[in-house]
CSV table of C-alpha atoms in Angstrom, one decimal:
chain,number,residue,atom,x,y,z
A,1,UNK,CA,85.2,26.6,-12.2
A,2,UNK,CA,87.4,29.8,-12.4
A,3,UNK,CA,88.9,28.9,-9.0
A,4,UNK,CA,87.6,32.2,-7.6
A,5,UNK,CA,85.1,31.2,-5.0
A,6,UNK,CA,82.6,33.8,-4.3
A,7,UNK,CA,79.7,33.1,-1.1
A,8,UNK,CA,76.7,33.4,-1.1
A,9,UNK,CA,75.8,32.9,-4.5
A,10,UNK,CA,72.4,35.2,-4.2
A,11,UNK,CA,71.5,37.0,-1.4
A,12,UNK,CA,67.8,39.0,-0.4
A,13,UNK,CA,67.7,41.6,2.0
A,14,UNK,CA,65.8,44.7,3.2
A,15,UNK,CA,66.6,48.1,3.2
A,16,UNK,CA,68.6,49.2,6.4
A,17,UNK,CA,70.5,45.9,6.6
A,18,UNK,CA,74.3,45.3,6.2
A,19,UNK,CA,75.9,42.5,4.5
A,20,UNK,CA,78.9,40.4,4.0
A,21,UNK,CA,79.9,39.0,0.5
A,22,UNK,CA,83.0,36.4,0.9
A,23,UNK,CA,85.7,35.8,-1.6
A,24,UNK,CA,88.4,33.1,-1.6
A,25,UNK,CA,91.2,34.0,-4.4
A,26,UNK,CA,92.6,31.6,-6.8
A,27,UNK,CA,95.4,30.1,-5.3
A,28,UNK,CA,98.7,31.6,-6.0
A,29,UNK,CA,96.5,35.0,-6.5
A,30,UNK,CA,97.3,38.0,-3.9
A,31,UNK,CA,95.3,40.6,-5.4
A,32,UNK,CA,91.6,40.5,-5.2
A,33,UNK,CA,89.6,43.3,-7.1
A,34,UNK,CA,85.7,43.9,-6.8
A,35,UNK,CA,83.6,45.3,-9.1
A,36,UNK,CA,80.0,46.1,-8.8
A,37,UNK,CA,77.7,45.0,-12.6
A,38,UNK,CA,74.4,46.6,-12.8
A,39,UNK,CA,72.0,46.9,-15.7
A,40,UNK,CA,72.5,50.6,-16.4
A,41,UNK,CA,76.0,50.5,-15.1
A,42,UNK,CA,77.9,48.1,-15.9
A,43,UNK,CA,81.0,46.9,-14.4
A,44,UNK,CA,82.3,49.1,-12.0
A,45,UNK,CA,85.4,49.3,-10.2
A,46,UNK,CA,84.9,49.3,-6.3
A,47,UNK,CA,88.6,48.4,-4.5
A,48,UNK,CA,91.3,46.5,-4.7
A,49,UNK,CA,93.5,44.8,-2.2
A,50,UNK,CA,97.0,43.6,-2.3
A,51,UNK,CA,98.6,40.4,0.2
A,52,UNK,CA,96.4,42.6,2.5
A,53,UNK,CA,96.6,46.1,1.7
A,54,UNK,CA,94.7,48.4,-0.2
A,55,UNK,CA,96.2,49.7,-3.2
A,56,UNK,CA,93.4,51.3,-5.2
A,57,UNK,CA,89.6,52.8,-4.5
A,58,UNK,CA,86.8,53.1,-6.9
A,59,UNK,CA,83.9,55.4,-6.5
A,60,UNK,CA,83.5,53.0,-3.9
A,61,UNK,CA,80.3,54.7,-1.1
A,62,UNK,CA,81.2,55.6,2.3
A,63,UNK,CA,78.8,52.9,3.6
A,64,UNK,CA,80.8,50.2,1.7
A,65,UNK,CA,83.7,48.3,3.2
A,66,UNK,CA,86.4,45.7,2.7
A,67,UNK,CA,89.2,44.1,3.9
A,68,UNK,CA,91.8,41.3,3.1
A,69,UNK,CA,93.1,38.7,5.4
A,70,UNK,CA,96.1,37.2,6.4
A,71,UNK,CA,94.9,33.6,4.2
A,72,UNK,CA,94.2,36.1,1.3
A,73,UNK,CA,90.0,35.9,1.6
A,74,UNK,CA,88.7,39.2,1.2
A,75,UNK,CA,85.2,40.7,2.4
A,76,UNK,CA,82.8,43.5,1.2
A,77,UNK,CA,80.6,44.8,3.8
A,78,UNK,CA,77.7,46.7,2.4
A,79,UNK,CA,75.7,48.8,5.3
A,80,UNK,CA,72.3,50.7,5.7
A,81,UNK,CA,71.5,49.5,2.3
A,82,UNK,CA,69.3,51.0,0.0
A,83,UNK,CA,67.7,49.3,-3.4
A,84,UNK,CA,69.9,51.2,-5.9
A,85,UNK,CA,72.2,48.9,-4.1
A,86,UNK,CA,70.5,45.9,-5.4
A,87,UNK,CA,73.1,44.5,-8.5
A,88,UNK,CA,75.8,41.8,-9.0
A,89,UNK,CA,79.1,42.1,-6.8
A,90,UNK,CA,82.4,40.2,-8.5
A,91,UNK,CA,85.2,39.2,-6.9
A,92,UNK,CA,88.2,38.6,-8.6
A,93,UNK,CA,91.7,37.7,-8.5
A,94,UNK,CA,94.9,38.0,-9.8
A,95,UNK,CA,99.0,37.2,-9.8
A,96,UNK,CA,100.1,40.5,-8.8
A,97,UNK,CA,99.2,44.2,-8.6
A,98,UNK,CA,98.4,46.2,-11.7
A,99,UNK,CA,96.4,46.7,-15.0
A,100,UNK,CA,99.7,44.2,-16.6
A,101,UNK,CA,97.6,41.0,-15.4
A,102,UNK,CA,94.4,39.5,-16.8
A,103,UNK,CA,91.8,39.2,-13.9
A,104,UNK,CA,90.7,35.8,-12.8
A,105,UNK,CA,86.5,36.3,-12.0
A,106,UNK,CA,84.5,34.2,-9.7
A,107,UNK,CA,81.1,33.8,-10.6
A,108,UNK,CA,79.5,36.6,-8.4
A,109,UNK,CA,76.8,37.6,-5.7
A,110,UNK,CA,73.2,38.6,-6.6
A,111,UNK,CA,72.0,41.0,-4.4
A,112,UNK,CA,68.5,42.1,-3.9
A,113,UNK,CA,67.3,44.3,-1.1
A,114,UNK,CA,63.8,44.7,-0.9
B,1,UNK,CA,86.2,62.6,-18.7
B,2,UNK,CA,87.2,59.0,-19.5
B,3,UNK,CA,85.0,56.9,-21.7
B,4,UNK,CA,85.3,54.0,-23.3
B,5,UNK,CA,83.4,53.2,-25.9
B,6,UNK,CA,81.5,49.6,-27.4
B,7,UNK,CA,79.0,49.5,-29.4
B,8,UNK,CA,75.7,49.1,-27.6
B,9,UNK,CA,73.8,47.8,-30.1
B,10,UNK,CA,74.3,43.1,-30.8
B,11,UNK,CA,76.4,42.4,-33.7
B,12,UNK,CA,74.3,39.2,-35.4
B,13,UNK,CA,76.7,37.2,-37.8
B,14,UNK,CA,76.2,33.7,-39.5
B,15,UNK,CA,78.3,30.7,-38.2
B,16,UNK,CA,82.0,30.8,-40.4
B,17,UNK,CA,82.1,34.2,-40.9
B,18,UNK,CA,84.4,36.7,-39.3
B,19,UNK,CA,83.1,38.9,-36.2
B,20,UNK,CA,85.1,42.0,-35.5
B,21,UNK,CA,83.9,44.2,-32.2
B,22,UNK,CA,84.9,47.3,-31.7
B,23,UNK,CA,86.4,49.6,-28.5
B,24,UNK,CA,86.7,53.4,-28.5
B,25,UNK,CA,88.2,55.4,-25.6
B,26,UNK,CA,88.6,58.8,-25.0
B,27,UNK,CA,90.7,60.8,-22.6
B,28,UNK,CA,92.6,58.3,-21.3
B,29,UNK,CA,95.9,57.2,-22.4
B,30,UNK,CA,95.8,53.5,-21.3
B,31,UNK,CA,99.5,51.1,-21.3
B,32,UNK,CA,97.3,48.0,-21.4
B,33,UNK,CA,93.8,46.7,-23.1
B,34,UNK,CA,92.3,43.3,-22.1
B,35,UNK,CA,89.3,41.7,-23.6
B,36,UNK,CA,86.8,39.2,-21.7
B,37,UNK,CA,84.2,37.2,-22.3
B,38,UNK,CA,80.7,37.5,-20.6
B,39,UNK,CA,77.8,34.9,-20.6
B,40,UNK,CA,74.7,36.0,-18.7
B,41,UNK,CA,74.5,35.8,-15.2
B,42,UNK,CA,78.3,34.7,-15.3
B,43,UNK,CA,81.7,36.4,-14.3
B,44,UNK,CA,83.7,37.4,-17.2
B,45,UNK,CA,86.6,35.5,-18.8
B,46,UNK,CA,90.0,36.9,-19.6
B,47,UNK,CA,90.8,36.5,-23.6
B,48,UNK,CA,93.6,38.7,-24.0
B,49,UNK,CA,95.8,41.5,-23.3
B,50,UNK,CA,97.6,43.7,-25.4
B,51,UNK,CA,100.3,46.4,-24.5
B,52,UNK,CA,100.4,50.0,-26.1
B,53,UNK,CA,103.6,49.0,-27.9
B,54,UNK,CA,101.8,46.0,-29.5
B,55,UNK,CA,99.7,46.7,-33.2
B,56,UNK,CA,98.2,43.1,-32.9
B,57,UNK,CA,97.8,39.8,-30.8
B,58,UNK,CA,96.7,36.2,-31.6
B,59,UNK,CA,95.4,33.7,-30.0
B,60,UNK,CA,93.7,30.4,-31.8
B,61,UNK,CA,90.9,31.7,-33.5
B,62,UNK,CA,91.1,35.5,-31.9
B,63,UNK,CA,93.1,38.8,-32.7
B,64,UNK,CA,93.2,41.8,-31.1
B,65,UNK,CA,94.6,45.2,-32.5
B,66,UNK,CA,95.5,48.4,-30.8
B,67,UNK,CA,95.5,51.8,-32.7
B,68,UNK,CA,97.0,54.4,-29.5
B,69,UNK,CA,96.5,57.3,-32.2
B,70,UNK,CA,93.2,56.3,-33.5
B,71,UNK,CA,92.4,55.4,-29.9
B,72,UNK,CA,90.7,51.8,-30.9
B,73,UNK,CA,91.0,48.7,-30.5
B,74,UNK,CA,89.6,45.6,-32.6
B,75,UNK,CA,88.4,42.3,-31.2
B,76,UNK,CA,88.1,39.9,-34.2
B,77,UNK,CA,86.6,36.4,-34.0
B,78,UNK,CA,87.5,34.1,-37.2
B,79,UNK,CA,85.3,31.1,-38.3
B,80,UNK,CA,83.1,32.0,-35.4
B,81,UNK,CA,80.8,29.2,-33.9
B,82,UNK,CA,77.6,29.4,-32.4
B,83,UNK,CA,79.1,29.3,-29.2
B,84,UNK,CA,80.8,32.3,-29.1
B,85,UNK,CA,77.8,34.0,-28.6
B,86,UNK,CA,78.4,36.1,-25.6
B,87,UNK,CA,78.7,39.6,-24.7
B,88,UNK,CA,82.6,41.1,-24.9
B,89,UNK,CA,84.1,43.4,-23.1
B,90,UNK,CA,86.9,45.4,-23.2
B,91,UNK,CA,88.8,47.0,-20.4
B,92,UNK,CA,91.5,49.7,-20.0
B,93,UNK,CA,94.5,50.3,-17.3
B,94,UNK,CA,96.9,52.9,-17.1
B,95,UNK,CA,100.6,52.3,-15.7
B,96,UNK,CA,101.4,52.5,-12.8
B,97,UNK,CA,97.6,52.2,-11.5
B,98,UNK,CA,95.8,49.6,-10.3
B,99,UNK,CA,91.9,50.5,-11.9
B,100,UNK,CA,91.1,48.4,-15.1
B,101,UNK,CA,88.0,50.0,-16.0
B,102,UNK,CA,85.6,48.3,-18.0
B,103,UNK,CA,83.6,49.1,-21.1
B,104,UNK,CA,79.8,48.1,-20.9
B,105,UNK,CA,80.2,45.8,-23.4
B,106,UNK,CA,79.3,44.1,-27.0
B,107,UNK,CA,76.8,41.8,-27.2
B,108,UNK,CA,77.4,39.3,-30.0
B,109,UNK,CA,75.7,36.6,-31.5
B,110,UNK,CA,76.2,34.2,-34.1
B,111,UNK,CA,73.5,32.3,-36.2
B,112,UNK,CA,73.7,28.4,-37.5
């Protein structure tokens, strides 16, 4: 257990539908970071959030959101979605802000829309 | 544009012997270089991070080097176990900016 709790753990939806992928940070953390892992793409940096504020966007799409919250959880909201959206969302977490930190992972979100 | 590079194709290597991954990048001068550890289906693990004054890093049975004019860095596994079978990844950040972007990875695996 990393200590990065991510919720649901997979998640099937249709096309059209909007979703909410949860994220608890390891404690201590204030930063969460999420990154989007598909076959042909690999990881890929979407946001990042800082003791609640964003501090650095990804190629991130227009119909994604996020947000952090005053006990640190963070959410991705994922609207009108569309099967190229279909991959594995990471959450993770880390001391402070910057590249200077390792990342602390949690263990993901499968998502599938059909 | 940025790319960072990691060979695409698995690196097979008997059990004891010494695995050594590699990491390109190009157009990017990055002030930090982590590696992690990925098992399928899993979130990756943080190894180590080295900084762009820093040649080389340890840790137990890993070392890491960091070439900022050949643009490179090394991942080596000594004495390397079964169990490090996994794919490796290597990730870049710039100072002052908060993106560590991510290679796609080395898959590695290591024979009894």
């Amino acid at each position: 257990d990393s200590g990065v709790t991510q919720t649901p753990k997979h998640l099937i939806t249709a096309t059209g539908q909007r979703v909410t992928l949860r994220c608890s940070p390891r404690s201590g953390d204030l930063s969460v970071y999420w990154y989007q892992q598909s076959l042909d793409q690999g990881l890929q940096f979407l946001i990042q959030y800082y003791n609640g504020e964003e501090r650095a966007k990804g190629n991130i799409l227009e119909r994604f959101s996020a947000q952090q919250f005053p006990d640190l959880h963070s959410e991705l909201n994922l609207s009108s979605l569309e099967l190229g959206d279909s991959a594995l969302y990471f959450c993770a977490s880390s001391e402070g802000t910057g590249v200077s930190y390792g990342y602390t992972f949690g263990s993901g979100t499968r998502l599938t829309v059909v | 544009s940025q790319k960072i590079e990691q060979n695409s194709e698995a690196l097979n290597i008997q059990e004891g012997k010494t695995a050594t991954l590699t990491c390109n990048y190009t157009n990017y001068s990055p002030a930090y270089l982590q590696w992690y550890r990925q098992d399928p289906g899993r979130g990756p693990v943080f190894l180590l991070l080295i900084r762009e004054n820093e040649k080389e890093k340890r840790k137990e049975r890993l070392k890491v080097t960091f070439d900022t004019t050949l643009k490179q860095s090394l991942f080596h596994i000594t004495a390397s176990q079964p169990a490090d079978s996994a794919t490796y990844l290597c990730a870049l950040g710039q100072g002052g900016y908060n993106k560590l972007i991510f290679g796609a990875g080395t898959r590695l695996a290591v024979h009894p």
